[in-house]
Amino acid sequence: MPERKNITRGLRFTLTAVYTIVFTLLLVAVSLFFRQNLASNLDEQAHEDLNQNWAIVKAYLRIVNDKGQNNYHAVWVFDSDDPEEAAAVAAAKKVYTIADEKGRVMDGSTDDQTLGLANPKEIRAALQAPGAQFSERTDEDGVPYLIRASYVNGEEEPNKKFYVAIGTSLAKSHKLLRSFTWQGAALLPLVILTGITIGWIFAGRALTPVLEIAETAQRISGSNLSLRIPVRGAGDELDRLIETFNQMIERIEVNFNQVRQFSTDVSHELRTPITVVRGQLEVALFTAETVDQYREAVVNCLADIERLSQIVRALLLLSQAETGQVILQKQTLDLVEIAEGIVDQFQIPAEGAEVTLRFIAHTPHCTGEFDRVQIERMLSNLLSNAVKFTPAGGEVRVIIDRKENEAEIRVEDTGEGISPEHLPHIFDRFYRVRGAGEQASPEKGLGLGLSFVAWIVRAHGGTVDVRSESGKGTTFVVRLPLTVLAGARQIDEAGLIVTGA
Ligand code: ADP
């Protein structure tokens, strides 16, 4: 029991662990993707803001030279009465610096002081570059800025270039990103914990039927093989597992019952003659006085002992046959000739029982690879039954025919027949229909004849089919392949077809 629990726990743990790892990785990947997306959106927004401000700079900033050479200054030309225009210019001027080629600052916002925007190296780069130069820098308070550096041309001298850098604070977007990261980091363990709990519960639920199967399997023993696991009706893999398991138990139950029945039958079959022998010997011992009386008792005992050894021999042979210890001695034989010979042998007993015995061959020859001894045994068993269970005045026919690659032997009688409830069992060892034929025949059957027939047919790769109608007669149809199939001996109980009429 503890071992089984460990297995389930192990499986449950593995399922939950795998699920948690995959779930966590996915969650982290999705969070990183969203963070990255947010960062690039914020970045794009900052660039767009700066480009808009640059458009304002271009529209309202003039660099004029009003007092002769080299005396330039920046003039913002806009309608201060227009609040929109004034606000736009104020926004553009929030962080800005204007310098000439030599790095002399001509105008600028107070915010830019610590950003060091008018740095000669950057001025040179900005004046030479065809497009705008973007860079990120931090002021002395640690506030990050995005800077757009470019140039404007002088109003009177379009060839003269003036360096203009404008900037926008990234403090808000950085704060947003930071809070996204922190919130994600704080939520992640919580989400993972919830995931683990849900995973653990679901894995447990999914494995409950497996546990049930294991528990039922453990409860099943020889005495309660009828136990079955109820199918849940979900039609899923576990239901299929349960169905397969139930079918397996059913097969085991059938086999187990057969073995049990067989042991009961064997002990019963052996006990009766032993009891009789013992009784006869005791009676002889206490009551017999003359030699003849003793002789009579001994003769009776010998007859019973003969029956005992017959049973033991037949059983031994049958179990050797069924465990593959009897090797067929196959040779090329004509079934018509063999069947005719056996029918001839049965003519005298048939006459004695006032039964007409006929042999009909629809083919002159029917040649194949057979074991003569076994085929003769099979035909004898079928014929002796047919004669035994057919009352006086009846008829027994042995009909042989060839159908493509198959020989068909039919043993038909007009006897008492076998009722449908007995039909499925007549090939079982020791199975006898009680009272059947016993009045007609003094010889009591062992109930092993048809078991031999079944084995012989199977061993030759054929099938045996029985049809019977109570009071009207029985027909056994044996089909044997005329060309030997590889692995024919593997053909199992499927070789037996039983049909009630
Ligand atoms: P047995 O030695 O008793 O004949 P079998 O295995 O040959 O044992 O047959 C099993 C039982 O099948 C018989 O006891 C009999 O009841 C039934 N049976 C077999 N062949 C016939 C038949 N031709 N007609 C009626 N019953 C038959």
Short mmCIF file of C-alpha atoms and ligand atoms in Angstrom, two decimals:
data_model
loop_
_atom_site.label_atom_id
_atom_site.label_comp_id
_atom_site.label_asym_id
_atom_site.label_seq_id
_atom_site.Cartn_x
_atom_site.Cartn_y
_atom_site.Cartn_z
CA MET A 1 0.00 0.00 0.00
CA PRO A 2 2.62 2.64 0.91
CA GLU A 3 4.56 1.74 -2.23
CA ARG A 4 1.50 2.43 -4.40
CA LYS A 5 0.91 5.77 -2.66
CA ASN A 6 4.50 6.72 -3.37
CA ILE A 7 3.99 5.96 -7.05
CA THR A 8 0.89 8.15 -7.22
CA ARG A 9 2.54 10.88 -5.21
CA GLY A 10 5.54 10.73 -7.48
CA LEU A 11 3.33 11.04 -10.56
CA ARG A 12 1.26 13.80 -9.01
CA PHE A 13 4.41 15.65 -7.99
CA THR A 14 5.99 15.23 -11.44
CA LEU A 15 2.84 16.42 -13.21
CA THR A 16 2.57 19.46 -10.95
CA ALA A 17 6.30 20.25 -11.23
CA VAL A 18 6.31 20.03 -15.03
CA TYR A 19 3.13 22.08 -15.23
CA THR A 20 4.54 24.70 -12.83
CA ILE A 21 7.85 25.02 -14.69
CA VAL A 22 6.11 25.38 -18.07
CA PHE A 23 3.55 27.76 -16.60
CA THR A 24 6.24 29.93 -14.93
CA LEU A 25 8.38 30.09 -18.06
CA LEU A 26 5.37 31.09 -20.13
CA LEU A 27 4.31 33.69 -17.60
CA VAL A 28 7.82 35.21 -17.42
CA ALA A 29 8.08 35.22 -21.23
CA VAL A 30 4.68 36.93 -21.59
CA SER A 31 5.55 39.52 -18.90
CA LEU A 32 8.90 40.28 -20.55
CA PHE A 33 7.18 40.65 -23.89
CA PHE A 34 4.67 43.12 -22.46
CA ARG A 35 7.40 45.04 -20.65
CA GLN A 36 9.41 45.28 -23.83
CA ASN A 37 6.32 46.40 -25.72
CA LEU A 38 5.60 49.07 -23.12
CA ALA A 39 9.22 50.30 -23.18
CA SER A 40 9.27 50.65 -26.97
CA ASN A 41 5.87 52.40 -26.95
CA LEU A 42 7.11 54.89 -24.36
CA ASP A 43 10.31 55.41 -26.33
CA GLU A 44 8.33 55.97 -29.53
CA GLN A 45 6.09 58.43 -27.70
CA ALA A 46 9.14 60.42 -26.42
CA HIS A 47 10.59 60.56 -29.96
CA GLU A 48 7.26 61.71 -31.33
CA ASP A 49 7.00 64.43 -28.64
CA LEU A 50 10.46 65.69 -29.54
CA ASN A 51 9.69 65.66 -33.27
CA GLN A 52 6.57 67.71 -32.59
CA ASN A 53 8.59 70.15 -30.48
CA TRP A 54 11.13 70.33 -33.25
CA ALA A 55 8.38 71.33 -35.68
CA ILE A 56 7.52 74.16 -33.24
CA VAL A 57 11.19 75.18 -33.06
CA LYS A 58 11.35 75.29 -36.86
CA ALA A 59 8.14 77.29 -37.04
CA TYR A 60 8.81 79.90 -34.34
CA LEU A 61 12.56 80.19 -33.82
CA ARG A 62 14.49 82.75 -35.85
CA ILE A 63 18.25 83.36 -35.60
CA VAL A 64 18.77 86.96 -36.53
CA ASN A 65 21.82 89.15 -36.94
CA ASP A 66 20.69 92.68 -36.35
CA LYS A 67 23.78 94.48 -35.20
CA GLY A 68 26.25 93.58 -37.88
CA GLN A 69 28.57 90.59 -38.27
CA ASN A 70 28.70 87.80 -35.75
CA ASN A 71 26.08 89.15 -33.44
CA TYR A 72 23.42 86.59 -33.66
CA HIS A 73 20.61 85.89 -31.31
CA ALA A 74 17.61 83.67 -31.11
CA VAL A 75 14.19 85.20 -31.39
CA TRP A 76 10.97 83.30 -30.77
CA VAL A 77 8.36 84.75 -33.08
CA PHE A 78 4.86 83.80 -32.02
CA ASP A 79 1.53 85.26 -31.07
CA SER A 80 1.69 85.45 -27.26
CA ASP A 81 -2.04 86.18 -27.19
CA ASP A 82 -2.76 82.81 -28.72
CA PRO A 83 -2.71 80.49 -25.68
CA GLU A 84 -2.26 77.38 -27.81
CA GLU A 85 0.72 78.80 -29.64
CA ALA A 86 2.18 80.15 -26.41
CA ALA A 87 1.77 76.74 -24.69
CA ALA A 88 3.36 74.92 -27.64
CA VAL A 89 6.37 77.23 -27.64
CA ALA A 90 6.68 76.95 -23.84
CA ALA A 91 6.67 73.14 -24.12
CA ALA A 92 9.34 73.20 -26.83
CA LYS A 93 11.46 75.59 -24.77
CA LYS A 94 11.26 73.55 -21.59
CA VAL A 95 14.60 71.87 -22.22
CA TYR A 96 16.60 73.47 -25.01
CA THR A 97 19.89 75.01 -25.95
CA ILE A 98 20.88 77.09 -28.95
CA ALA A 99 24.56 77.55 -29.74
CA ASP A 100 26.65 78.74 -32.64
CA GLU A 101 29.23 76.63 -34.43
CA LYS A 102 31.84 77.54 -31.89
CA GLY A 103 29.81 76.30 -28.96
CA ARG A 104 28.78 79.72 -27.64
CA VAL A 105 25.39 79.32 -26.02
CA MET A 106 22.99 81.89 -27.45
CA ASP A 107 19.85 80.90 -25.61
CA GLY A 108 18.62 78.03 -23.49
CA SER A 109 16.32 76.83 -20.75
CA THR A 110 17.44 76.70 -17.18
CA ASP A 111 16.77 72.93 -17.06
CA ASP A 112 19.50 72.17 -19.51
CA GLN A 113 22.26 73.67 -17.39
CA THR A 114 23.30 70.43 -15.81
CA LEU A 115 22.67 68.34 -18.94
CA GLY A 116 25.67 69.89 -20.70
CA LEU A 117 23.93 70.03 -24.05
CA ALA A 118 26.30 72.55 -25.67
CA ASN A 119 29.28 70.29 -25.81
CA PRO A 120 31.61 71.14 -28.75
CA LYS A 121 31.98 67.52 -29.89
CA GLU A 122 28.24 67.04 -30.08
CA ILE A 123 27.71 70.41 -31.71
CA ARG A 124 30.10 69.42 -34.46
CA ALA A 125 28.40 66.08 -34.95
CA ALA A 126 24.93 67.65 -35.02
CA LEU A 127 25.94 70.37 -37.51
CA GLN A 128 27.47 67.82 -39.87
CA ALA A 129 24.80 65.12 -39.65
CA PRO A 130 22.00 65.29 -42.23
CA GLY A 131 19.33 64.22 -39.75
CA ALA A 132 18.57 64.62 -36.06
CA GLN A 133 20.79 63.04 -33.39
CA PHE A 134 19.00 61.42 -30.48
CA SER A 135 20.73 60.64 -27.22
CA GLU A 136 19.83 59.91 -23.63
CA ARG A 137 21.43 61.71 -20.70
CA THR A 138 20.85 62.29 -17.03
CA ASP A 139 20.95 65.57 -15.12
CA GLU A 140 22.67 65.99 -11.80
CA ASP A 141 19.50 64.95 -9.94
CA GLY A 142 19.50 61.71 -11.85
CA VAL A 143 16.50 62.59 -14.04
CA PRO A 144 16.80 60.95 -17.45
CA TYR A 145 16.17 62.96 -20.64
CA LEU A 146 15.85 62.14 -24.32
CA ILE A 147 17.69 64.79 -26.38
CA ARG A 148 17.16 65.68 -30.01
CA ALA A 149 20.09 67.59 -31.47
CA SER A 150 20.04 69.21 -34.89
CA TYR A 151 20.54 72.61 -36.48
CA VAL A 152 18.62 75.57 -37.90
CA ASN A 153 19.89 78.01 -40.52
CA GLY A 154 20.34 81.70 -39.95
CA GLU A 155 17.46 83.92 -41.04
CA GLU A 156 19.54 86.27 -43.23
CA GLU A 157 22.34 83.80 -43.98
CA PRO A 158 20.76 80.45 -44.84
CA ASN A 159 24.20 78.86 -45.12
CA LYS A 160 25.00 79.49 -41.48
CA LYS A 161 24.09 76.69 -39.15
CA PHE A 162 23.12 76.97 -35.49
CA TYR A 163 23.03 74.09 -33.11
CA VAL A 164 19.67 73.46 -31.44
CA ALA A 165 19.11 70.70 -28.89
CA ILE A 166 15.74 70.08 -27.34
CA GLY A 167 14.91 67.48 -24.71
CA THR A 168 12.08 65.79 -22.93
CA SER A 169 12.11 64.16 -19.53
CA LEU A 170 11.92 60.37 -19.45
CA ALA A 171 11.25 60.36 -15.70
CA LYS A 172 7.58 59.44 -16.11
CA SER A 173 8.13 56.62 -18.58
CA HIS A 174 11.01 55.21 -16.54
CA LYS A 175 8.83 55.33 -13.45
CA LEU A 176 6.03 53.54 -15.33
CA LEU A 177 8.41 50.85 -16.52
CA ARG A 178 9.85 50.44 -13.04
CA SER A 179 6.43 50.10 -11.46
CA PHE A 180 5.41 47.57 -14.16
CA THR A 181 8.54 45.53 -13.38
CA TRP A 182 8.00 45.67 -9.63
CA GLN A 183 4.33 44.83 -9.86
CA GLY A 184 5.15 41.90 -12.16
CA ALA A 185 7.87 40.68 -9.82
CA ALA A 186 5.53 40.94 -6.84
CA LEU A 187 2.61 39.25 -8.61
CA LEU A 188 4.63 36.46 -10.20
CA PRO A 189 5.16 34.37 -7.02
CA LEU A 190 1.49 34.80 -6.15
CA VAL A 191 0.36 33.63 -9.58
CA ILE A 192 2.84 30.75 -9.52
CA LEU A 193 1.65 29.70 -6.07
CA THR A 194 -1.96 29.74 -7.27
CA GLY A 195 -0.85 27.76 -10.34
CA ILE A 196 0.89 25.16 -8.18
CA THR A 197 -2.17 24.77 -5.95
CA ILE A 198 -4.56 24.40 -8.91
CA GLY A 199 -2.12 22.04 -10.67
CA TRP A 200 -1.78 19.91 -7.55
CA ILE A 201 -5.56 19.69 -7.11
CA PHE A 202 -6.19 18.83 -10.77
CA ALA A 203 -3.35 16.31 -10.95
CA GLY A 204 -4.83 14.67 -7.84
CA ARG A 205 -8.28 14.58 -9.42
CA ALA A 206 -6.97 13.20 -12.70
CA LEU A 207 -5.11 10.46 -10.86
CA THR A 208 -7.99 9.43 -8.59
CA PRO A 209 -9.36 6.87 -11.11
CA VAL A 210 -5.87 5.43 -11.45
CA LEU A 211 -5.77 5.01 -7.68
CA GLU A 212 -9.22 3.41 -7.79
CA ILE A 213 -8.03 0.97 -10.44
CA ALA A 214 -4.99 0.12 -8.34
CA GLU A 215 -7.11 -0.34 -5.20
CA THR A 216 -9.65 -2.54 -6.97
CA ALA A 217 -6.85 -4.55 -8.54
CA GLN A 218 -5.46 -5.11 -5.08
CA ARG A 219 -8.82 -6.19 -3.69
CA ILE A 220 -9.27 -8.75 -6.46
CA SER A 221 -8.31 -12.26 -5.50
CA GLY A 222 -9.37 -15.75 -6.48
CA SER A 223 -12.51 -15.48 -4.37
CA ASN A 224 -13.87 -12.21 -5.79
CA LEU A 225 -12.85 -12.20 -9.42
CA SER A 226 -16.31 -10.87 -10.27
CA LEU A 227 -15.27 -7.39 -9.01
CA ARG A 228 -15.27 -4.71 -11.72
CA ILE A 229 -14.28 -1.05 -11.70
CA PRO A 230 -17.24 1.14 -12.64
CA VAL A 231 -16.71 3.02 -15.91
CA ARG A 232 -17.12 6.78 -15.35
CA GLY A 233 -18.77 7.40 -18.71
CA ALA A 234 -16.37 10.20 -19.67
CA GLY A 235 -15.24 8.24 -22.73
CA ASP A 236 -11.63 9.32 -22.10
CA GLU A 237 -8.34 7.44 -21.90
CA LEU A 238 -8.98 6.46 -18.28
CA ASP A 239 -12.33 4.94 -19.21
CA ARG A 240 -10.55 2.94 -21.86
CA LEU A 241 -7.99 1.84 -19.31
CA ILE A 242 -10.81 0.79 -16.95
CA GLU A 243 -12.60 -1.09 -19.76
CA THR A 244 -9.39 -2.87 -20.75
CA PHE A 245 -8.70 -3.73 -17.14
CA ASN A 246 -12.26 -5.06 -16.68
CA GLN A 247 -11.96 -7.16 -19.83
CA MET A 248 -8.67 -8.55 -18.60
CA ILE A 249 -10.25 -9.50 -15.25
CA GLU A 250 -13.12 -11.10 -17.13
CA ARG A 251 -10.74 -13.26 -19.14
CA ILE A 252 -8.86 -14.17 -15.96
CA GLU A 253 -12.17 -15.03 -14.29
CA VAL A 254 -13.20 -17.32 -17.15
CA ASN A 255 -9.82 -19.07 -17.14
CA PHE A 256 -9.78 -19.28 -13.36
CA ASN A 257 -13.25 -20.82 -13.33
CA GLN A 258 -12.23 -23.29 -16.00
CA VAL A 259 -9.20 -24.34 -13.99
CA ARG A 260 -11.31 -24.61 -10.83
CA GLN A 261 -13.98 -26.58 -12.67
CA PHE A 262 -11.31 -28.79 -14.15
CA SER A 263 -9.75 -29.62 -10.78
CA THR A 264 -13.20 -30.34 -9.33
CA ASP A 265 -14.03 -32.54 -12.30
CA VAL A 266 -10.74 -34.43 -12.17
CA SER A 267 -11.06 -35.15 -8.47
CA HIS A 268 -14.69 -36.16 -8.95
CA GLU A 269 -13.88 -38.41 -11.91
CA LEU A 270 -11.07 -40.10 -10.02
CA ARG A 271 -12.86 -40.33 -6.69
CA THR A 272 -15.84 -42.30 -7.98
CA PRO A 273 -13.91 -45.32 -9.32
CA ILE A 274 -11.59 -45.23 -6.30
CA THR A 275 -14.58 -45.34 -3.92
CA VAL A 276 -16.11 -48.15 -5.92
CA VAL A 277 -12.88 -50.18 -5.89
CA ARG A 278 -12.51 -49.61 -2.18
CA GLY A 279 -16.11 -50.63 -1.54
CA GLN A 280 -15.73 -53.80 -3.59
CA LEU A 281 -12.52 -54.75 -1.81
CA GLU A 282 -14.08 -54.15 1.62
CA VAL A 283 -17.14 -56.19 0.73
CA ALA A 284 -14.93 -58.97 -0.62
CA LEU A 285 -12.79 -58.88 2.51
CA PHE A 286 -15.73 -59.15 4.89
CA THR A 287 -18.18 -61.26 2.94
CA ALA A 288 -16.41 -63.31 0.23
CA GLU A 289 -15.85 -66.88 1.21
CA THR A 290 -15.03 -68.74 -1.95
CA VAL A 291 -12.25 -68.23 -4.46
CA ASP A 292 -14.84 -67.42 -7.13
CA GLN A 293 -16.29 -64.64 -5.02
CA TYR A 294 -12.82 -63.19 -4.51
CA ARG A 295 -12.09 -63.55 -8.22
CA GLU A 296 -15.30 -61.72 -9.09
CA ALA A 297 -14.40 -58.85 -6.78
CA VAL A 298 -10.89 -58.63 -8.26
CA VAL A 299 -12.25 -58.66 -11.84
CA ASN A 300 -14.67 -55.84 -10.98
CA CYS A 301 -11.88 -53.88 -9.34
CA LEU A 302 -9.66 -54.34 -12.38
CA ALA A 303 -12.41 -52.96 -14.65
CA ASP A 304 -12.68 -49.85 -12.48
CA ILE A 305 -8.91 -49.51 -12.28
CA GLU A 306 -8.81 -49.78 -16.07
CA ARG A 307 -11.25 -46.86 -16.28
CA LEU A 308 -9.07 -44.92 -13.84
CA SER A 309 -5.96 -45.44 -15.92
CA GLN A 310 -7.92 -44.58 -19.06
CA ILE A 311 -8.84 -41.23 -17.52
CA VAL A 312 -5.31 -40.56 -16.35
CA ARG A 313 -3.81 -41.51 -19.74
CA ALA A 314 -6.31 -39.37 -21.64
CA LEU A 315 -5.75 -36.41 -19.33
CA LEU A 316 -2.00 -36.71 -19.57
CA LEU A 317 -2.15 -36.86 -23.35
CA LEU A 318 -4.55 -33.94 -23.53
CA SER A 319 -2.46 -31.74 -21.26
CA GLN A 320 0.69 -32.69 -23.18
CA ALA A 321 -1.13 -31.84 -26.41
CA GLU A 322 -2.38 -28.50 -25.13
CA THR A 323 1.01 -27.48 -23.78
CA GLY A 324 2.60 -28.22 -27.14
CA GLN A 325 4.44 -31.36 -26.09
CA VAL A 326 2.80 -33.55 -28.70
CA ILE A 327 4.44 -32.97 -32.05
CA LEU A 328 2.30 -33.80 -35.06
CA GLN A 329 3.80 -36.45 -37.34
CA LYS A 330 2.60 -34.96 -40.58
CA GLN A 331 2.71 -36.72 -43.91
CA THR A 332 0.92 -36.40 -47.22
CA LEU A 333 -2.37 -38.27 -46.83
CA ASP A 334 -5.69 -38.63 -48.59
CA LEU A 335 -8.50 -37.68 -46.20
CA VAL A 336 -11.08 -39.55 -48.30
CA GLU A 337 -9.19 -42.79 -47.78
CA ILE A 338 -8.70 -42.22 -44.03
CA ALA A 339 -12.36 -41.27 -43.46
CA GLU A 340 -13.58 -44.26 -45.45
CA GLY A 341 -11.38 -46.58 -43.34
CA ILE A 342 -12.77 -45.20 -40.07
CA VAL A 343 -16.37 -45.39 -41.31
CA ASP A 344 -15.74 -49.05 -42.17
CA GLN A 345 -14.49 -49.71 -38.64
CA PHE A 346 -17.70 -48.26 -37.23
CA GLN A 347 -20.03 -50.31 -39.41
CA ILE A 348 -20.25 -53.19 -36.89
CA PRO A 349 -20.99 -51.03 -33.80
CA ALA A 350 -23.47 -49.02 -35.90
CA GLU A 351 -25.26 -52.18 -36.97
CA GLY A 352 -25.32 -53.29 -33.34
CA ALA A 353 -27.02 -50.02 -32.45
CA GLU A 354 -29.36 -50.38 -35.45
CA VAL A 355 -28.04 -47.13 -36.90
CA THR A 356 -27.43 -46.71 -40.63
CA LEU A 357 -23.90 -45.41 -41.27
CA ARG A 358 -23.17 -43.87 -44.66
CA PHE A 359 -20.05 -42.43 -46.20
CA ILE A 360 -20.40 -39.85 -48.97
CA ALA A 361 -17.36 -38.38 -50.76
CA HIS A 362 -17.98 -35.45 -53.10
CA THR A 363 -14.39 -35.62 -54.23
CA PRO A 364 -12.33 -38.71 -55.22
CA HIS A 365 -9.28 -37.48 -53.30
CA CYS A 366 -8.53 -34.84 -50.76
CA THR A 367 -4.82 -34.73 -50.18
CA GLY A 368 -2.98 -32.65 -47.60
CA GLU A 369 -0.43 -32.76 -44.79
CA PHE A 370 -1.93 -34.53 -41.79
CA ASP A 371 -1.00 -36.62 -38.77
CA ARG A 372 -2.72 -39.94 -39.48
CA VAL A 373 -3.04 -41.05 -35.84
CA GLN A 374 -4.60 -37.76 -34.74
CA ILE A 375 -6.96 -37.43 -37.72
CA GLU A 376 -8.16 -41.01 -37.12
CA ARG A 377 -8.62 -40.23 -33.42
CA MET A 378 -10.64 -37.13 -34.30
CA LEU A 379 -12.91 -38.99 -36.74
CA SER A 380 -13.34 -41.88 -34.30
CA ASN A 381 -14.38 -39.55 -31.50
CA LEU A 382 -16.93 -37.76 -33.69
CA LEU A 383 -18.28 -41.01 -35.12
CA SER A 384 -18.49 -42.82 -31.79
CA ASN A 385 -20.48 -39.91 -30.37
CA ALA A 386 -22.76 -39.80 -33.40
CA VAL A 387 -23.50 -43.53 -33.16
CA LYS A 388 -23.77 -43.42 -29.36
CA PHE A 389 -26.25 -40.54 -29.31
CA THR A 390 -28.41 -41.73 -32.22
CA PRO A 391 -31.30 -44.03 -31.30
CA ALA A 392 -32.12 -47.22 -33.20
CA GLY A 393 -33.48 -46.56 -36.67
CA GLY A 394 -31.50 -43.33 -37.02
CA GLU A 395 -28.82 -42.46 -39.52
CA VAL A 396 -25.24 -41.19 -39.34
CA ARG A 397 -23.57 -39.70 -42.41
CA VAL A 398 -19.92 -38.80 -42.95
CA ILE A 399 -19.67 -36.41 -45.88
CA ILE A 400 -16.35 -35.24 -47.24
CA ASP A 401 -15.85 -32.44 -49.69
CA ARG A 402 -13.08 -30.21 -50.98
CA LYS A 403 -13.59 -26.43 -51.07
CA GLU A 404 -10.79 -24.47 -52.66
CA ASN A 405 -7.84 -24.98 -50.32
CA GLU A 406 -9.86 -26.62 -47.60
CA ALA A 407 -11.19 -30.05 -46.78
CA GLU A 408 -14.63 -30.16 -45.21
CA ILE A 409 -15.70 -33.18 -43.19
CA ARG A 410 -19.27 -33.30 -41.93
CA VAL A 411 -20.45 -35.82 -39.37
CA GLU A 412 -24.24 -35.67 -39.30
CA ASP A 413 -26.64 -37.70 -37.20
CA THR A 414 -30.36 -37.87 -36.65
CA GLY A 415 -29.87 -38.38 -32.92
CA GLU A 416 -31.11 -36.70 -29.80
CA GLY A 417 -29.24 -33.46 -30.44
CA ILE A 418 -27.70 -31.14 -27.88
CA SER A 419 -29.77 -28.44 -26.23
CA PRO A 420 -28.52 -24.82 -26.64
CA GLU A 421 -27.48 -24.44 -22.97
CA HIS A 422 -25.02 -27.34 -23.30
CA LEU A 423 -23.75 -26.49 -26.76
CA PRO A 424 -21.10 -23.90 -25.73
CA HIS A 425 -19.55 -26.34 -23.23
CA ILE A 426 -19.32 -29.64 -25.09
CA PHE A 427 -15.67 -29.04 -26.03
CA ASP A 428 -14.73 -28.52 -22.35
CA ARG A 429 -12.86 -31.28 -20.61
CA PHE A 430 -15.13 -33.72 -18.72
CA TYR A 431 -18.25 -31.98 -19.99
CA ARG A 432 -21.01 -34.49 -20.47
CA VAL A 433 -24.69 -33.90 -20.87
CA ARG A 434 -25.94 -35.91 -17.91
CA GLY A 435 -27.87 -38.99 -18.91
CA ALA A 436 -27.28 -38.32 -22.60
CA GLY A 437 -26.77 -41.50 -24.58
CA GLU A 438 -26.10 -43.42 -21.41
CA GLN A 439 -29.23 -45.50 -21.82
CA ALA A 440 -28.40 -46.16 -25.43
CA SER A 441 -24.79 -47.07 -24.76
CA PRO A 442 -23.48 -49.14 -21.92
CA GLU A 443 -20.11 -47.40 -22.23
CA LYS A 444 -19.95 -44.30 -20.09
CA GLY A 445 -18.06 -41.48 -21.85
CA LEU A 446 -15.16 -39.67 -20.19
CA GLY A 447 -16.22 -36.29 -21.52
CA LEU A 448 -12.79 -35.85 -23.10
CA GLY A 449 -13.50 -36.94 -26.69
CA LEU A 450 -14.51 -33.53 -28.03
CA SER A 451 -11.63 -31.82 -26.18
CA PHE A 452 -9.33 -34.02 -28.24
CA VAL A 453 -11.26 -33.19 -31.41
CA ALA A 454 -10.86 -29.47 -30.70
CA TRP A 455 -7.13 -29.78 -30.05
CA ILE A 456 -6.47 -31.94 -33.16
CA VAL A 457 -8.38 -29.53 -35.42
CA ARG A 458 -6.55 -26.54 -33.95
CA ALA A 459 -3.19 -28.24 -34.26
CA HIS A 460 -3.89 -28.74 -37.98
CA GLY A 461 -4.84 -25.07 -38.35
CA GLY A 462 -8.51 -25.82 -38.94
CA THR A 463 -11.87 -25.04 -37.37
CA VAL A 464 -14.69 -27.11 -35.96
CA ASP A 465 -18.27 -25.95 -36.11
CA VAL A 466 -21.24 -27.60 -34.40
CA ARG A 467 -24.93 -27.16 -35.11
CA SER A 468 -27.56 -29.07 -33.23
CA GLU A 469 -31.27 -29.21 -32.66
CA SER A 470 -32.71 -31.11 -29.72
CA GLY A 471 -34.50 -34.22 -30.87
CA LYS A 472 -33.49 -33.81 -34.53
CA GLY A 473 -29.77 -34.35 -34.71
CA THR A 474 -26.32 -32.86 -34.64
CA THR A 475 -23.83 -31.86 -37.31
CA PHE A 476 -20.12 -31.36 -36.70
CA VAL A 477 -18.30 -29.57 -39.52
CA VAL A 478 -14.51 -29.82 -39.49
CA ARG A 479 -12.54 -27.66 -41.93
CA LEU A 480 -8.87 -28.41 -42.44
CA PRO A 481 -6.51 -26.41 -44.64
CA LEU A 482 -4.91 -28.44 -47.40
CA THR A 483 -1.88 -26.16 -47.65
CA VAL A 484 -0.02 -25.79 -44.41
CA LEU A 485 -0.06 -22.25 -43.10
CA ALA A 486 2.89 -20.95 -41.15
CA GLY A 487 2.02 -20.64 -37.48
CA ALA A 488 -1.17 -22.69 -37.91
CA ARG A 489 -0.62 -24.26 -34.52
CA GLN A 490 -0.99 -20.88 -32.90
CA ILE A 491 -4.68 -20.77 -33.87
CA ASP A 492 -6.51 -20.86 -30.60
CA GLU A 493 -10.03 -21.32 -29.19
CA ALA A 494 -11.15 -19.11 -32.08
CA GLY A 495 -11.12 -22.36 -34.02
CA LEU A 496 -14.29 -23.41 -32.24
CA ILE A 497 -17.57 -22.15 -33.61
CA VAL A 498 -20.69 -23.17 -31.77
CA THR A 499 -24.16 -22.59 -33.22
CA GLY A 500 -27.44 -23.65 -31.67
CA ALA A 501 -30.35 -24.38 -34.00
P1 ADP B 1 -18.11 -38.28 -24.18
O1 ADP B 1 -16.93 -39.11 -23.87
O2 ADP B 1 -19.06 -38.15 -23.04
O3 ADP B 1 -18.75 -38.58 -25.45
P2 ADP B 1 -17.36 -35.93 -25.54
O4 ADP B 1 -16.38 -34.85 -25.17
O5 ADP B 1 -17.05 -36.68 -26.74
O6 ADP B 1 -17.48 -36.81 -24.28
O7 ADP B 1 -18.78 -35.28 -25.67
C1 ADP B 1 -19.26 -34.39 -24.71
C2 ADP B 1 -20.76 -34.38 -24.65
O8 ADP B 1 -21.27 -33.80 -25.86
C3 ADP B 1 -21.38 -35.75 -24.61
O9 ADP B 1 -21.51 -36.18 -23.27
C4 ADP B 1 -22.72 -35.52 -25.23
O10 ADP B 1 -23.63 -35.08 -24.29
C5 ADP B 1 -22.48 -34.39 -26.21
N1 ADP B 1 -22.39 -34.91 -27.62
C6 ADP B 1 -21.27 -35.07 -28.32
N2 ADP B 1 -21.56 -35.51 -29.58
C7 ADP B 1 -22.90 -35.61 -29.63
C8 ADP B 1 -23.84 -36.00 -30.66
N3 ADP B 1 -23.44 -36.40 -31.87
N4 ADP B 1 -25.15 -35.96 -30.35
C9 ADP B 1 -25.58 -35.56 -29.14
N5 ADP B 1 -24.76 -35.20 -28.15
C10 ADP B 1 -23.43 -35.20 -28.38
#
